[in-house]
CSV table of C-alpha atoms and ligand atoms in Angstrom, one decimal:
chain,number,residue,atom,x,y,z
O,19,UNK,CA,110.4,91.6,195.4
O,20,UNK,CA,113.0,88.7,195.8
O,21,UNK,CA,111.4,86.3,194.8
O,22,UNK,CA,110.4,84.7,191.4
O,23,UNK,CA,107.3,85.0,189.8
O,24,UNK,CA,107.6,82.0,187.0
O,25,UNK,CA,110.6,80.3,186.3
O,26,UNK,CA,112.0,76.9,185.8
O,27,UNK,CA,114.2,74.8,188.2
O,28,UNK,CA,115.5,72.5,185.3
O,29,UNK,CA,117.8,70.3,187.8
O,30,UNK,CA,114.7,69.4,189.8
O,31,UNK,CA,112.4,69.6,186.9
O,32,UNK,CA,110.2,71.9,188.1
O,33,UNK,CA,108.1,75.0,187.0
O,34,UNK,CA,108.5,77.4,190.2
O,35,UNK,CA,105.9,80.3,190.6
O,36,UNK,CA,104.8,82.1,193.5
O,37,UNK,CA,101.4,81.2,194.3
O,38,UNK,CA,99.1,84.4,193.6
O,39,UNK,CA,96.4,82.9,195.3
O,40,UNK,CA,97.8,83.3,199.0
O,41,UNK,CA,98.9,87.3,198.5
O,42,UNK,CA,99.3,89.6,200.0
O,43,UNK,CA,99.2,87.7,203.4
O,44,UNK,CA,102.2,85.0,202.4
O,45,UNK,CA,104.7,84.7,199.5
O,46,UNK,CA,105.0,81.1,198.8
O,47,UNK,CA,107.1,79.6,196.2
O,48,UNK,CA,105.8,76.5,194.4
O,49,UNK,CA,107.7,74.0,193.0
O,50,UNK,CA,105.5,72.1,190.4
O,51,UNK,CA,106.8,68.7,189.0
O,52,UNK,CA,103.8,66.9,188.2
O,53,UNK,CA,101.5,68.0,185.1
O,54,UNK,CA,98.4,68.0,187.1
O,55,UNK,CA,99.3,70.6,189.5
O,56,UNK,CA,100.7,72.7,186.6
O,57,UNK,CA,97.8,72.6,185.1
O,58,UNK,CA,95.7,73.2,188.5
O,59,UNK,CA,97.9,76.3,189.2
O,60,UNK,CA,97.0,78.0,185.4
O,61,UNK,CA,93.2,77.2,186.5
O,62,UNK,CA,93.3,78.4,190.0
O,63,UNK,CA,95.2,81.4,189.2
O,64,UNK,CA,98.1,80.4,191.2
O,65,UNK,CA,100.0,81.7,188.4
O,66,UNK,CA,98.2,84.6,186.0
O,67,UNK,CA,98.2,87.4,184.0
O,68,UNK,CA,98.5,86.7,180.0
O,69,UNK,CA,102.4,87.0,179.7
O,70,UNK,CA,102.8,84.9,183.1
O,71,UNK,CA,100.1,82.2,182.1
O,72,UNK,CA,101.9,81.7,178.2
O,73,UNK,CA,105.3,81.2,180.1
O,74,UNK,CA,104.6,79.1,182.6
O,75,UNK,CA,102.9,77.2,180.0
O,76,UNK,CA,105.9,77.1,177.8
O,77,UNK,CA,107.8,75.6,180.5
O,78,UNK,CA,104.9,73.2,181.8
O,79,UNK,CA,105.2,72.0,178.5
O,80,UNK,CA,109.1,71.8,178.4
O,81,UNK,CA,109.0,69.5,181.4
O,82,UNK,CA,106.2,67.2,179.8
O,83,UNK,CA,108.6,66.7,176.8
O,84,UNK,CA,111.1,66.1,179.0
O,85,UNK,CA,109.5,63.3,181.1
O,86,UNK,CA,108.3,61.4,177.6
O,87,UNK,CA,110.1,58.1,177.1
O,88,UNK,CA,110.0,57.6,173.7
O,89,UNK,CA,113.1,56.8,170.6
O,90,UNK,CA,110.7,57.4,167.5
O,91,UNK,CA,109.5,61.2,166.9
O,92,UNK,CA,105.9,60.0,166.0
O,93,UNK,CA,106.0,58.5,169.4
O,94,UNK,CA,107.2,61.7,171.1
O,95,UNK,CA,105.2,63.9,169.3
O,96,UNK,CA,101.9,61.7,170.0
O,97,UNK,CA,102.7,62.8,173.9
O,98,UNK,CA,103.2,66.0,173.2
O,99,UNK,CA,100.5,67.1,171.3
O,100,UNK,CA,98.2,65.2,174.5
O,101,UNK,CA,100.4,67.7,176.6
O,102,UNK,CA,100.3,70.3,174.9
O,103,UNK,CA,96.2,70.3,174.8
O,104,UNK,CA,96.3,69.4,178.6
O,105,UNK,CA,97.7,72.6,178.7
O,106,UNK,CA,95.8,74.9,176.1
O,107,UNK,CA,92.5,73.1,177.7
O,108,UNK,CA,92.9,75.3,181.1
O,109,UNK,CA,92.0,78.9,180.5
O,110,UNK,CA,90.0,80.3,177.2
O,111,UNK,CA,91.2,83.7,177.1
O,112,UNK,CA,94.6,84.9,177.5
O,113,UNK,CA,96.1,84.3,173.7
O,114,UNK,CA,99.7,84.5,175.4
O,115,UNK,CA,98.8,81.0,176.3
O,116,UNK,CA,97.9,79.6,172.8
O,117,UNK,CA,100.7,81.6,171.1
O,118,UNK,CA,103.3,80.0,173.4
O,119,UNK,CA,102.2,76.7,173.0
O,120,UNK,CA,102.4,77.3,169.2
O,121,UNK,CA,106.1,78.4,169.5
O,122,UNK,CA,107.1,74.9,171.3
O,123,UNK,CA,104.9,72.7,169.4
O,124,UNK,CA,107.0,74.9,166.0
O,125,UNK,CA,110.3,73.8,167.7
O,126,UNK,CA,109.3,69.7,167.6
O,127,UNK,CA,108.1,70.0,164.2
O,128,UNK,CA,111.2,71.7,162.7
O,129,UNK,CA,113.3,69.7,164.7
O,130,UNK,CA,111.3,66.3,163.7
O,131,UNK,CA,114.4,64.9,161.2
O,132,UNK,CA,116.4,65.4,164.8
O,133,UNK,CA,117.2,63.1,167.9
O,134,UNK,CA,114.1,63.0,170.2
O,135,UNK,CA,117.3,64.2,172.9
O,136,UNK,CA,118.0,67.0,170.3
O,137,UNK,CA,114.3,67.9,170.3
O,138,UNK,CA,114.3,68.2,174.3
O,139,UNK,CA,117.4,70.3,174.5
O,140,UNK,CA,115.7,72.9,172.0
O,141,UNK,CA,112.4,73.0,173.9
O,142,UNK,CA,114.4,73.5,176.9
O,143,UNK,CA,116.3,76.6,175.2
O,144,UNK,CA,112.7,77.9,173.6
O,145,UNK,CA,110.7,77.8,176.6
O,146,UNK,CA,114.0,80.1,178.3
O,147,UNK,CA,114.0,82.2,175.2
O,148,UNK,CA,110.4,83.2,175.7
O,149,UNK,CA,110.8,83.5,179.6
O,150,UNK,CA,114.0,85.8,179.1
O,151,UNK,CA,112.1,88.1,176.0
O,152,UNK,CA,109.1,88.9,178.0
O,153,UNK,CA,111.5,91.0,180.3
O,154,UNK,CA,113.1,92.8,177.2
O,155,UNK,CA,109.4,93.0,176.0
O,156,UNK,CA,108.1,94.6,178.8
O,157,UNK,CA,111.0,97.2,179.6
O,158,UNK,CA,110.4,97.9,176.1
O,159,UNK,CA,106.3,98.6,176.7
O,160,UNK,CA,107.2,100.8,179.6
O,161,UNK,CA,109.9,102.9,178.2
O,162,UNK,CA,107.1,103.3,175.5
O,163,UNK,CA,104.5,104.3,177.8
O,164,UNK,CA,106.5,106.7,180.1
O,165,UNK,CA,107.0,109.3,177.2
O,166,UNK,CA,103.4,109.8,177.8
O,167,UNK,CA,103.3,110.0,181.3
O,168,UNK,CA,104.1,113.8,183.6
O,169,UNK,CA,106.4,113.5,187.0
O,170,UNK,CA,103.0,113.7,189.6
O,171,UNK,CA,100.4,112.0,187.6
O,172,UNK,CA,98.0,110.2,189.0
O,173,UNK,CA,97.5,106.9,187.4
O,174,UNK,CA,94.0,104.2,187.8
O,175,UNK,CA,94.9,100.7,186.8
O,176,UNK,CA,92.9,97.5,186.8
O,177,UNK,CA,93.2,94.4,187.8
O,178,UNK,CA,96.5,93.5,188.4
O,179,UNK,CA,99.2,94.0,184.8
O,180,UNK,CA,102.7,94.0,186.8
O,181,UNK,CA,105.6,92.0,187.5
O,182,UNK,CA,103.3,89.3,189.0
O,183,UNK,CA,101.6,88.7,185.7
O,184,UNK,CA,104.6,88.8,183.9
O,185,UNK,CA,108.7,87.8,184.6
O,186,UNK,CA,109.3,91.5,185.4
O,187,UNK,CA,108.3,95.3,184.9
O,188,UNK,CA,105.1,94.3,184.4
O,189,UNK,CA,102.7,95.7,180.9
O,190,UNK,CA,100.5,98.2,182.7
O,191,UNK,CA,102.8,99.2,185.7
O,192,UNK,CA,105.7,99.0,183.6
O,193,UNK,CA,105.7,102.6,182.8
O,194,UNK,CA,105.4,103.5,186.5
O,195,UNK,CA,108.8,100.8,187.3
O,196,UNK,CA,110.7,102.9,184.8
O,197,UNK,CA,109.6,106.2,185.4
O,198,UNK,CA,110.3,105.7,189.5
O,199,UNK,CA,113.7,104.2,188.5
O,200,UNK,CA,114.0,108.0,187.2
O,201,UNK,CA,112.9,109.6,190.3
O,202,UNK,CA,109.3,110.3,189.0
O,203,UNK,CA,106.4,110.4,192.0
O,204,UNK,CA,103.3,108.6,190.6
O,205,UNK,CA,100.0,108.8,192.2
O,206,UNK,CA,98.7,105.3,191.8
O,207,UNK,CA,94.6,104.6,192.0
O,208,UNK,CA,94.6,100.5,191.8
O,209,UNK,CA,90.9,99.0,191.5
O,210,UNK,CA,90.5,96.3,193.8
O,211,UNK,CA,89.2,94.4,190.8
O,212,UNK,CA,86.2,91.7,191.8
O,213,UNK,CA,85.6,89.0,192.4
O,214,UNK,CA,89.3,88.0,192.9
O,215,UNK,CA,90.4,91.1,194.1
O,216,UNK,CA,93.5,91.1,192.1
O,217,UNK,CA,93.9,94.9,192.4
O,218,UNK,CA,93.7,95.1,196.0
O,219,UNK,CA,95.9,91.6,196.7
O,220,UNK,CA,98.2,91.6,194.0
O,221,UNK,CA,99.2,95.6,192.8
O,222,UNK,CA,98.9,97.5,196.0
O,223,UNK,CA,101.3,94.7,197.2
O,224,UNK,CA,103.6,94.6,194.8
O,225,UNK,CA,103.7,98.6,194.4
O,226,UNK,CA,103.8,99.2,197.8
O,227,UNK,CA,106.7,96.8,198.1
O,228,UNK,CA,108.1,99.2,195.3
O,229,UNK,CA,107.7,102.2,197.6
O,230,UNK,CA,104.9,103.7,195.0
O,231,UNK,CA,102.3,106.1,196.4
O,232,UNK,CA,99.1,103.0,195.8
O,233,UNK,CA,95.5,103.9,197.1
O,234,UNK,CA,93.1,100.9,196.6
O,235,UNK,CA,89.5,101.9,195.6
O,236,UNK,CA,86.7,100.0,194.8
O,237,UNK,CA,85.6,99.7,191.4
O,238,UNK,CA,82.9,101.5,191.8
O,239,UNK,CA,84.9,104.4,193.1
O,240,UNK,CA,86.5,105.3,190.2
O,241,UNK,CA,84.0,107.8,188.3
O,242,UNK,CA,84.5,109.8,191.9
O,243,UNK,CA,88.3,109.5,191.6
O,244,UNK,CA,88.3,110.9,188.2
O,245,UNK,CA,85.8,113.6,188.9
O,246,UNK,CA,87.8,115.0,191.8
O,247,UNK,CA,90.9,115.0,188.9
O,248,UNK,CA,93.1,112.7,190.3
O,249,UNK,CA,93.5,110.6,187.2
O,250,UNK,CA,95.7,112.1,184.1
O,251,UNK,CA,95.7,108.9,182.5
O,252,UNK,CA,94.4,105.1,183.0
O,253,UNK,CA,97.0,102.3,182.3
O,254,UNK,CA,95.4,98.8,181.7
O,255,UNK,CA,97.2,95.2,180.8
O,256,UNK,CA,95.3,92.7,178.1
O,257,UNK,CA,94.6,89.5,177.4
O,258,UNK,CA,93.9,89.2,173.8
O,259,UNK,CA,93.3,92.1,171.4
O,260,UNK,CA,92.0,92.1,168.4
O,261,UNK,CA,92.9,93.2,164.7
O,262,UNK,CA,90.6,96.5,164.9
O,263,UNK,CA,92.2,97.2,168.2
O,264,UNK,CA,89.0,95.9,170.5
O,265,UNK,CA,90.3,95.2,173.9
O,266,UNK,CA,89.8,91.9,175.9
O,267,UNK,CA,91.0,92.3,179.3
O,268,UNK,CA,89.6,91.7,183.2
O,269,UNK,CA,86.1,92.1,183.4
O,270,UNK,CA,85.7,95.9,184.6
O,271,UNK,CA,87.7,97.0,182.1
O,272,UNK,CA,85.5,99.0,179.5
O,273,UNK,CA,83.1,100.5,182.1
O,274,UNK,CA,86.6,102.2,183.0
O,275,UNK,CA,87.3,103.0,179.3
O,276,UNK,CA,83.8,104.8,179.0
O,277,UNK,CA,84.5,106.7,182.2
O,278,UNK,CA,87.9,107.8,180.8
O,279,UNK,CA,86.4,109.1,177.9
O,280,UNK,CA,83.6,110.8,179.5
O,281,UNK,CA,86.6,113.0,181.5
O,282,UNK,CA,88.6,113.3,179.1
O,283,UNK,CA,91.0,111.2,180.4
O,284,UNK,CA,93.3,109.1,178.0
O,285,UNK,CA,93.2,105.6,178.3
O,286,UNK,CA,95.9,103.4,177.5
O,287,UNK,CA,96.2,99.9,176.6
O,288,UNK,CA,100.0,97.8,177.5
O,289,UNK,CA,100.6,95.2,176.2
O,290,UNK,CA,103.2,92.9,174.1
O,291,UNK,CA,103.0,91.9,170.4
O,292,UNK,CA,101.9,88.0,171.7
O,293,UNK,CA,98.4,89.7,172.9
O,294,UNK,CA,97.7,90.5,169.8
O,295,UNK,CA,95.3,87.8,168.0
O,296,UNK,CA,95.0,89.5,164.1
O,297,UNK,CA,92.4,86.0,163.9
O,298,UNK,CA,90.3,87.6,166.1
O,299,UNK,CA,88.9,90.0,163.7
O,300,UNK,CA,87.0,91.6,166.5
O,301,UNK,CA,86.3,91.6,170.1
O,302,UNK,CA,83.1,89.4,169.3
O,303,UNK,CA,85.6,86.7,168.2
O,304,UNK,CA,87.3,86.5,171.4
O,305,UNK,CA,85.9,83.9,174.0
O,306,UNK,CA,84.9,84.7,177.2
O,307,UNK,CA,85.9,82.7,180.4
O,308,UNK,CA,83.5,81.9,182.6
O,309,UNK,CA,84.2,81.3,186.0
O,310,UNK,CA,82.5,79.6,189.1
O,311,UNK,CA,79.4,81.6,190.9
O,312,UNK,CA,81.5,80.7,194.2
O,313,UNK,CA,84.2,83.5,193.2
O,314,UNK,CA,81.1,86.3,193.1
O,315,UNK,CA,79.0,85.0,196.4
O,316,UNK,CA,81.8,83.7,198.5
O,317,UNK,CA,85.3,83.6,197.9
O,318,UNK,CA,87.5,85.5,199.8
O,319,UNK,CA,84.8,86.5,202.6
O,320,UNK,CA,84.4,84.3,205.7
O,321,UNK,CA,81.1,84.8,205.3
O,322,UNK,CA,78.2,84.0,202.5
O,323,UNK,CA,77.4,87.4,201.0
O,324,UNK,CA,74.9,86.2,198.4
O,325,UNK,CA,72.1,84.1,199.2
O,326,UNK,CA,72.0,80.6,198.6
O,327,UNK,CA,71.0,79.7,195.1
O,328,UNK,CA,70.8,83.2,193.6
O,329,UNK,CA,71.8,83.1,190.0
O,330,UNK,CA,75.2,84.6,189.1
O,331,UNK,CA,76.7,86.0,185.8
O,332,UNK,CA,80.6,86.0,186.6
O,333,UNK,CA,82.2,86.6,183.2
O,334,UNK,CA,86.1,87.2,183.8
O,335,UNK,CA,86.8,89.3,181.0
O,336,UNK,CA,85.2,92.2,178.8
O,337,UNK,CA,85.8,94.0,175.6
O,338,UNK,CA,86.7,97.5,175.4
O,339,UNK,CA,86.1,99.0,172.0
O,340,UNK,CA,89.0,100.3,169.8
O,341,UNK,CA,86.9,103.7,169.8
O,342,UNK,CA,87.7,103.9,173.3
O,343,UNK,CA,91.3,103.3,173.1
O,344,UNK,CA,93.6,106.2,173.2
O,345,UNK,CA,96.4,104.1,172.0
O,346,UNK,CA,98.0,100.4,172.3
O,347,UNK,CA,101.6,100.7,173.8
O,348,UNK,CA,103.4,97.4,172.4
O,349,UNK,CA,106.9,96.8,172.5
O,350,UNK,CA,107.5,97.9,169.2
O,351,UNK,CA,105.6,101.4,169.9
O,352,UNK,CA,102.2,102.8,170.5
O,353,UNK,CA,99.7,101.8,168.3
O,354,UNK,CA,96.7,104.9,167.4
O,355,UNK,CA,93.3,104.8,165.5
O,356,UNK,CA,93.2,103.2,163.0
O,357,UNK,CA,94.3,100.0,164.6
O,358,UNK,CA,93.3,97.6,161.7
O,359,UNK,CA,96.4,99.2,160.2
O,360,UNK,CA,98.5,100.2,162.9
O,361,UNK,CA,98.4,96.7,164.7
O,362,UNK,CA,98.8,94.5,161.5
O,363,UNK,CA,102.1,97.3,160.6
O,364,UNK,CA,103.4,96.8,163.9
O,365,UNK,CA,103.0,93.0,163.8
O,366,UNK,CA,104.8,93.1,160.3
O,367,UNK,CA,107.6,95.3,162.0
O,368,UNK,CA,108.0,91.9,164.1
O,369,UNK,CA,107.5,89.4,161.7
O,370,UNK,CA,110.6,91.0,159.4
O,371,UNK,CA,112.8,91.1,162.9
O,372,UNK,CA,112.5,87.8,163.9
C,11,LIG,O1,92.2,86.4,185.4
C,11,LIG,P1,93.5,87.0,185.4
C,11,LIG,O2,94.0,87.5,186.7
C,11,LIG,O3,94.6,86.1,184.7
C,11,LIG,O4,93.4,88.3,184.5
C,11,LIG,C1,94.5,89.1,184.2
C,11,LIG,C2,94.2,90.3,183.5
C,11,LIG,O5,93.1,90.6,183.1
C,11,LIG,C3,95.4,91.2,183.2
C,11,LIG,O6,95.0,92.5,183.2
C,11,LIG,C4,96.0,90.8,181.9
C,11,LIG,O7,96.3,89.5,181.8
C,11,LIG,C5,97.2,91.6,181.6
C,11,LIG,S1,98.5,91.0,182.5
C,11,LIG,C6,99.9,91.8,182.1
């Protein structure tokens, strides 16, 4: 893939992404000065996937600071916070989001004694520090999670947890990256994911353009794919995961988790340290998004499939529980049962490093 997925244009003040939304059929780049449409492409999924969504954020929120005309700091900071809400106000969810905002909105308040000119140029250099780390982060994940994958495996994912949703590499897909960089021949079973299809649009095209062996099925496929042993392990991404290790990730995903355990099959969960919310005691504290009823009875068909006015339920996310987890591969390591201790040890390892 030569093209970017999020990244700033800093001469043209711009956020760049590739819009996700018109995959697999064209790769357009975006360039997004104005707040509005950076705020319409996190809600429209134009850019997504946790890691994506908290660094396109970061730098959405660079460029606001940058456009605020203002000498004092309480002045400044009055425009960013309003910013900085525009931009935690667009999807519930993904804690990547929140926990990069946090890290700018650190910067301006450590930096407050400091030139409002000062305070721009370290925004600039924190929203790049946390675009450059999730690449070391998620090489990290999937050197992790190929130690506990076999040359020839077959592999179900969800969703869609690779390089789109992130800079690079990916969380869930990751592994497979590294372990094809190494001559390794995965079998890859990638759910098509509804409503928005992100498995079939946004995996099978970016693995395929990868060269790795992708068969789309749909989700309701995947208890007959496991049965016929194809599967030796299921890789997922995140979106928030809790202290005791429940799992918040595209809706789907624990109807997979209780099909993996039914086979035997062991399920993994990738994702980087900034997914994990230890305020979110469990999955119960997480918060659902709800999306429109057109994404279930129309979208991406020309045609109605749904009569007109039937009532719709379209949560985008579910929780997994911990019980179901075979481990947590972070960048710092797998995480295993008991995850109330393993997460909060693993987030301490951090904490000391940083
Ligand atoms: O609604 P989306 O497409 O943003 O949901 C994305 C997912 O659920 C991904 O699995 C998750 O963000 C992990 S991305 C590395």
């Amino acid at each position: 893939m030569n093209f970017e997925t999020v990244a700033l244009d800093d001469k043209n003040s711009a956020l760049v992404i590739v819009d996700q939304t018109r995959l697999p059929g064209e790769v357009v780049t975006l360039r997004l000065t104005r707040q509005q449409e950076i705020l319409d492409a996190i809600r429209t999924l134009k850019v997504r996937g946790a890691p994506a969504i908290g660094v396109a954020a970061a730098i959405g929120l660079y460029l606001a600071a940058k456009s605020i005309c203002a000498d004092s700091f309480d002045a400044f900071y009055r425009e960013f916070r309003a910013a900085k809400d525009a931009l935690a106000a667009t999807r519930p969810t993904a804690v990547n989001l929140f926990w990069a905002l946090e890290r700018m909105e650190k910067v301006v308040l450590d930096s407050r004694e400091l030139p409002v000119l000062e305070i721009k140029r370290r925004l600039y250099s924190e929203a790049l520090a946390i675009r450059e780390e999730d690449i070391k982060v998620c090489r990290a994940i999937g050197e992790h999670g190929l130690k506990l994958l076999r040359d020839g495996d077959g592999i179900l994912t969800h969703c869609n947890a690779g390089r789109l949703a992130t800079v690079q590499y990916g969380t869930a897909l990751a592994p497979i990256y590294l372990g094809c960089e190494k001559g390794y021949r995965f079998r890859v079973f990638a759910d098509e994911t509804r409503p928005l299809l992100q498995g079939a649009r946004l995996t099978a095209f970016e693995l395929a353009l990868s060269g790795v062996d992708t068969t789309v099925i749909c989700d309701n496929m995947a208890a007959r794919v496991m049965q016929n042993g194809w599967v030796q392990a299921v890789l997922v991404g995140a979106d928030r995961i809790a202290a005791n290790g429940d799992v918040c990730n595209k809706i789907g995903t624990s109807a997979l988790a209780i099909l993996a355990q039914h086979y035997g099959i062991p399920f993994y969960v990738c994702a980087p340290t900034s997914t994990i919310d230890l305020n979110a005691a469990t999955g119960a504290d997480i918060p659902i998004e709800q999306r429109p009823d057109s994404e279930v009875t129309e979208m991406w068909f020309e045609q109605r499939m749904a009569p007109e006015g039937v009532k719709v339920y379209n949560p985008a996310f579910d929780i997994t529980d911990n019980a179901l987890v075979t481990g947590i591969i972070t960048e710092y390591g797998v995480a295993r049962q008991p995850y109330g201790e393993s997460l909060k040890a693993i987030c301490e390892q951090k904490s000391a490093q940083e």
